[in-house]
Short mmCIF file of N, CA and C in Angstrom, two decimals:
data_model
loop_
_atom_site.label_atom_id
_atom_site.label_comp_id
_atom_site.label_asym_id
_atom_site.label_seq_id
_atom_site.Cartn_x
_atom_site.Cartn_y
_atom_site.Cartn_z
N UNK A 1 -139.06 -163.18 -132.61
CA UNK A 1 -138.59 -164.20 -131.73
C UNK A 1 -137.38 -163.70 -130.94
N UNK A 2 -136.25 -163.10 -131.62
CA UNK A 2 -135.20 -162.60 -130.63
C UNK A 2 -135.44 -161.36 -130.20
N UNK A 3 -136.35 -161.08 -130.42
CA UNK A 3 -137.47 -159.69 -129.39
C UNK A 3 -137.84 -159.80 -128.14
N UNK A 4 -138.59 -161.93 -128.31
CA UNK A 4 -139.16 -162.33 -127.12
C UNK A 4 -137.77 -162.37 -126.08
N UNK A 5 -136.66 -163.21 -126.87
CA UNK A 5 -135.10 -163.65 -126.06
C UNK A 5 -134.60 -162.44 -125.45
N UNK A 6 -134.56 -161.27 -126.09
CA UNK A 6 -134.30 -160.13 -125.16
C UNK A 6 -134.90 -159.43 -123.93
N UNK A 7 -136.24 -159.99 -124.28
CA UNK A 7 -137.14 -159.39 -123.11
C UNK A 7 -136.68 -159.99 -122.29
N UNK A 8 -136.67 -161.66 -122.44
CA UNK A 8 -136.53 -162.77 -121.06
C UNK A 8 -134.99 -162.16 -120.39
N UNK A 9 -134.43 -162.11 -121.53
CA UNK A 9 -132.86 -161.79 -120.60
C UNK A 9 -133.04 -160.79 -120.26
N UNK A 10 -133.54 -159.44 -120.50
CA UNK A 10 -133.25 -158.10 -119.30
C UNK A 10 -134.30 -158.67 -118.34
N UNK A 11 -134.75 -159.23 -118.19
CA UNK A 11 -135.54 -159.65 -116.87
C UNK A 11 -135.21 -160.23 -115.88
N UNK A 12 -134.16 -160.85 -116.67
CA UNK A 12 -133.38 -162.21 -115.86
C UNK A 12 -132.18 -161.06 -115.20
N UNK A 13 -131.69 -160.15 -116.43
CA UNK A 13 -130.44 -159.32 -115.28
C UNK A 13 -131.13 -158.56 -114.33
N UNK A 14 -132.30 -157.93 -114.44
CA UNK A 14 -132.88 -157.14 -113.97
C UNK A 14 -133.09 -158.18 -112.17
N UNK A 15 -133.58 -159.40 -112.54
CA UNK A 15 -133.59 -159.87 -110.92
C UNK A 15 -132.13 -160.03 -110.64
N UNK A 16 -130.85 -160.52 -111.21
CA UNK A 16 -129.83 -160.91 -110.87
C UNK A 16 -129.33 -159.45 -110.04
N UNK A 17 -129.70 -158.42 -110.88
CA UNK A 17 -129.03 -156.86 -110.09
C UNK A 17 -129.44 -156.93 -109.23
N UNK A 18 -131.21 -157.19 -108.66
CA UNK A 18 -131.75 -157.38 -107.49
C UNK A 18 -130.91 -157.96 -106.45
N UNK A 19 -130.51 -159.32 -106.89
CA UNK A 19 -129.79 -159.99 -105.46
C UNK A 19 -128.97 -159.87 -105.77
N UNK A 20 -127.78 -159.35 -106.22
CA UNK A 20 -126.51 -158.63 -106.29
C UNK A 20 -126.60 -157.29 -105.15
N UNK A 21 -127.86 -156.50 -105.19
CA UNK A 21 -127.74 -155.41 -104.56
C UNK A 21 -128.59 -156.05 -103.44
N UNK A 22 -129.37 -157.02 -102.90
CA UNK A 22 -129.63 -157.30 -101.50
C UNK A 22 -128.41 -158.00 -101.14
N UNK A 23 -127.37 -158.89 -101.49
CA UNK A 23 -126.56 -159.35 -101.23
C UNK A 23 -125.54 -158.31 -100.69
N UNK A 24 -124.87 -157.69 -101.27
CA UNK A 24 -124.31 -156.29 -100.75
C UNK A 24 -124.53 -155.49 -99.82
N UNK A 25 -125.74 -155.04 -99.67
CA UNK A 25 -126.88 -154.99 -98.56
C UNK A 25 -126.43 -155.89 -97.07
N UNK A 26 -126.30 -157.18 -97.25
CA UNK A 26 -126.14 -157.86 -96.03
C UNK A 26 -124.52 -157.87 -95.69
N UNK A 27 -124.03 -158.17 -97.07
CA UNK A 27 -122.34 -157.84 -96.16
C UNK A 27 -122.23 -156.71 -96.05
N UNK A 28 -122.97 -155.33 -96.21
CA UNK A 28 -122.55 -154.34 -95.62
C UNK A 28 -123.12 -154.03 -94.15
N UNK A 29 -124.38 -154.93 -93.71
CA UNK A 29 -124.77 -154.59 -92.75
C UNK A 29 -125.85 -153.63 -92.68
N UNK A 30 -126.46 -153.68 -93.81
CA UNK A 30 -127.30 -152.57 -93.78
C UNK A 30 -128.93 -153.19 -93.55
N UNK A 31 -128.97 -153.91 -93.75
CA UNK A 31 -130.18 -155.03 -93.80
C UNK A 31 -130.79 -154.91 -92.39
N UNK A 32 -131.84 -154.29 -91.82
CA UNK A 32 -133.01 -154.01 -90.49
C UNK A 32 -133.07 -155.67 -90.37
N UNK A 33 -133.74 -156.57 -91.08
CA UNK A 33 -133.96 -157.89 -91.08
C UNK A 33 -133.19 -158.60 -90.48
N UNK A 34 -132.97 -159.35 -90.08
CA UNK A 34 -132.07 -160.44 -89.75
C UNK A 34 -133.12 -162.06 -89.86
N UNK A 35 -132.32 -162.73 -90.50
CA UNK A 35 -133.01 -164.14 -90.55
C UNK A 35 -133.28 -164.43 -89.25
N UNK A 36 -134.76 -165.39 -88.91
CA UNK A 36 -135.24 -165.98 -87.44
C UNK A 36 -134.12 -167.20 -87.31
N UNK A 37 -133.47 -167.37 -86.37
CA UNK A 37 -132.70 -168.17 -85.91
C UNK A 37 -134.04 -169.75 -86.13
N UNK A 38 -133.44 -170.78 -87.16
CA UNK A 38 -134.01 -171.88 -86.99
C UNK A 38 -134.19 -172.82 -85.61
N UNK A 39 -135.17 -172.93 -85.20
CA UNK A 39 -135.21 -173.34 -83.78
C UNK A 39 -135.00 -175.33 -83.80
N UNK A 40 -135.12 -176.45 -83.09
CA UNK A 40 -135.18 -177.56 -83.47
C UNK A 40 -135.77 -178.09 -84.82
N UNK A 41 -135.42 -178.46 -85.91
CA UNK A 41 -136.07 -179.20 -86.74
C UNK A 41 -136.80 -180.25 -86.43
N UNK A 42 -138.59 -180.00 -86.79
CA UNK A 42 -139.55 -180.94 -86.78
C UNK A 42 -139.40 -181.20 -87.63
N UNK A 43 -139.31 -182.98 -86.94
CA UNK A 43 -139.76 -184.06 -88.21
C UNK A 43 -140.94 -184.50 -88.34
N UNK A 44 -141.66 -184.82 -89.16
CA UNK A 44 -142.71 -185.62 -89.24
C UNK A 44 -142.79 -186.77 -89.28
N UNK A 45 -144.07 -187.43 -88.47
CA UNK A 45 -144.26 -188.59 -88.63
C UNK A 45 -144.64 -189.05 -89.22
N UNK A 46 -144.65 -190.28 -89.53
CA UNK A 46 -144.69 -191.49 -90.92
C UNK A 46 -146.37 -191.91 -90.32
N UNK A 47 -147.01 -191.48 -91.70
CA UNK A 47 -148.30 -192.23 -90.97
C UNK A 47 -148.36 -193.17 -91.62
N UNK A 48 -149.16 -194.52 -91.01
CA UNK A 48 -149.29 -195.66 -90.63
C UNK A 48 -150.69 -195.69 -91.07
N UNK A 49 -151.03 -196.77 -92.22
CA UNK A 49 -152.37 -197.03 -92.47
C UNK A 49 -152.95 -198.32 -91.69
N UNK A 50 -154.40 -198.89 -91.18
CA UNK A 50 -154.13 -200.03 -90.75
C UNK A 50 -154.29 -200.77 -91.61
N UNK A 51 -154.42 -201.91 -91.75
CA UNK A 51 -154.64 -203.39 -92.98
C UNK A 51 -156.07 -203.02 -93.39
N UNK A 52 -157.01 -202.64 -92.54
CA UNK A 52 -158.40 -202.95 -93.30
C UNK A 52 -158.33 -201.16 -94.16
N UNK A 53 -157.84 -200.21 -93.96
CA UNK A 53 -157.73 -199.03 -94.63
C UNK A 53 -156.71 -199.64 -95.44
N UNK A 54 -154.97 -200.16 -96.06
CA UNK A 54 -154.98 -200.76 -96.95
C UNK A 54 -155.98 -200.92 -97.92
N UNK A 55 -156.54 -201.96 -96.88
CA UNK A 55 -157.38 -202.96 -98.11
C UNK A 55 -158.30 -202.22 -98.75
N UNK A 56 -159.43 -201.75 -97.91
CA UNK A 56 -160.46 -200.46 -98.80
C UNK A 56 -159.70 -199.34 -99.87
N UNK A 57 -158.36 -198.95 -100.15
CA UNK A 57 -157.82 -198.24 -100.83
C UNK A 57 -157.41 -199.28 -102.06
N UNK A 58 -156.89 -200.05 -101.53
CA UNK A 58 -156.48 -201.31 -103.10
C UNK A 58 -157.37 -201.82 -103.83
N UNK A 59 -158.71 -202.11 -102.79
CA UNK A 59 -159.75 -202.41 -103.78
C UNK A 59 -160.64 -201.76 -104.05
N UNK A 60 -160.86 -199.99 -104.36
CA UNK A 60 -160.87 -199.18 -104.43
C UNK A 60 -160.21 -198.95 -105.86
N UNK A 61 -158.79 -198.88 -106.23
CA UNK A 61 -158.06 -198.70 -106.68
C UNK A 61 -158.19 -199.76 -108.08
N UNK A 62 -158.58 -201.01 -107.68
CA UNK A 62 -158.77 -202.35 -108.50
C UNK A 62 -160.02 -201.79 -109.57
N UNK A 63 -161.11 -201.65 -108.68
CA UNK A 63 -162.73 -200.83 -108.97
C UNK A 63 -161.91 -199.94 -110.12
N UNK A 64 -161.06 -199.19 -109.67
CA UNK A 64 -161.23 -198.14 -110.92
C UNK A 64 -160.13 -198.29 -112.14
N UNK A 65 -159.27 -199.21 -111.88
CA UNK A 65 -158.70 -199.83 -112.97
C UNK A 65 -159.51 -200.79 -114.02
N UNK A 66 -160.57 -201.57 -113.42
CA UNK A 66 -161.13 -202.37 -114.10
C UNK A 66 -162.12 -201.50 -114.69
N UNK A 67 -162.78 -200.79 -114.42
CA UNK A 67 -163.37 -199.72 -115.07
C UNK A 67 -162.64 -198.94 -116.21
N UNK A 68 -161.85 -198.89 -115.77
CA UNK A 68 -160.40 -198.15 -117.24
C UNK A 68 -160.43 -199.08 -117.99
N UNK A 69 -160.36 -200.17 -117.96
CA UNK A 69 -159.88 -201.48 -118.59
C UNK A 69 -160.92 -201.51 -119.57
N UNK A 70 -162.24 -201.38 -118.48
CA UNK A 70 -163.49 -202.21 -119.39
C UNK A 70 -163.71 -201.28 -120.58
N UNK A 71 -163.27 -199.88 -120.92
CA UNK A 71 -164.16 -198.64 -121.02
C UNK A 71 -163.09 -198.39 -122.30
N UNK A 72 -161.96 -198.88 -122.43
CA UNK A 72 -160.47 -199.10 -123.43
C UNK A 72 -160.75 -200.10 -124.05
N UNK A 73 -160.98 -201.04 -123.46
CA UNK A 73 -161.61 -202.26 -124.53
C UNK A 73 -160.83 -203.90 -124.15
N UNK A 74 -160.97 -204.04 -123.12
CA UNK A 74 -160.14 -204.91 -122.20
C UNK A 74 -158.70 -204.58 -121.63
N UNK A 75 -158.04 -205.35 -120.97
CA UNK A 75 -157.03 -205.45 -120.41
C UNK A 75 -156.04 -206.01 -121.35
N UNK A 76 -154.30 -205.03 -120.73
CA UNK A 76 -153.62 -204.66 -122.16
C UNK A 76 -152.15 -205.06 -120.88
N UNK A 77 -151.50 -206.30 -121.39
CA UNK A 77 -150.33 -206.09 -120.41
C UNK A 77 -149.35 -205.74 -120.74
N UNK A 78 -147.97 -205.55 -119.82
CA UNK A 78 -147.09 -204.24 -119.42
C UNK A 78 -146.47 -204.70 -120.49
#
C-alpha cells in the first residue's frame, strides 16, 4: 500500500517539475507559443421550449415515472 502512495506522489512531483519548468520557460521568454489573444466572448443563447414541447416532455416524463412506480410496487412519498 505505501508502494502504491509513493508511486502516486513521484508522479504528482514529476508533473509539478513539468510546470515549474514550462512556467520558467515563459518568464524567461523562451516559449515559440504565445497564447491566441481571446477575441469577444460568445454567449449563448437560452433556448426556449414552446408549451406544447413542455408538455410532450412532462408527460413523457410522468409515462416513465409511473412505470417506475408500477414495476417497485406502487407509489412511495417524499
Amino acid at each position: 500500500m505505501l508502494k502504491a502512495a509513493l508511486e502516486g506522489l513521484e508522479l504528482q512531483r514529476q508533473r509539478i517539475e513539468e510546470q515549474i519548468q514550462e512556467i520558467r520557460q515563459r518568464l524567461s521568454g523562451a516559449s515559440a507559443r504565445r497564447p491566441a489573444k481571446a477575441t469577444a466572448k460568445r454567449t449563448r443563447r437560452k433556448r426556449t421550449l414552446s408549451p406544447e414541447a413542455r408538455k410532450r416532455i412532462s408527460e413523457a416524463q410522468k409515462k416513465r415515472w409511473a412505470e417506475y412506480h408500477k414495476k417497485k410496487g406502487g407509489k412511495q412519498s417524499a
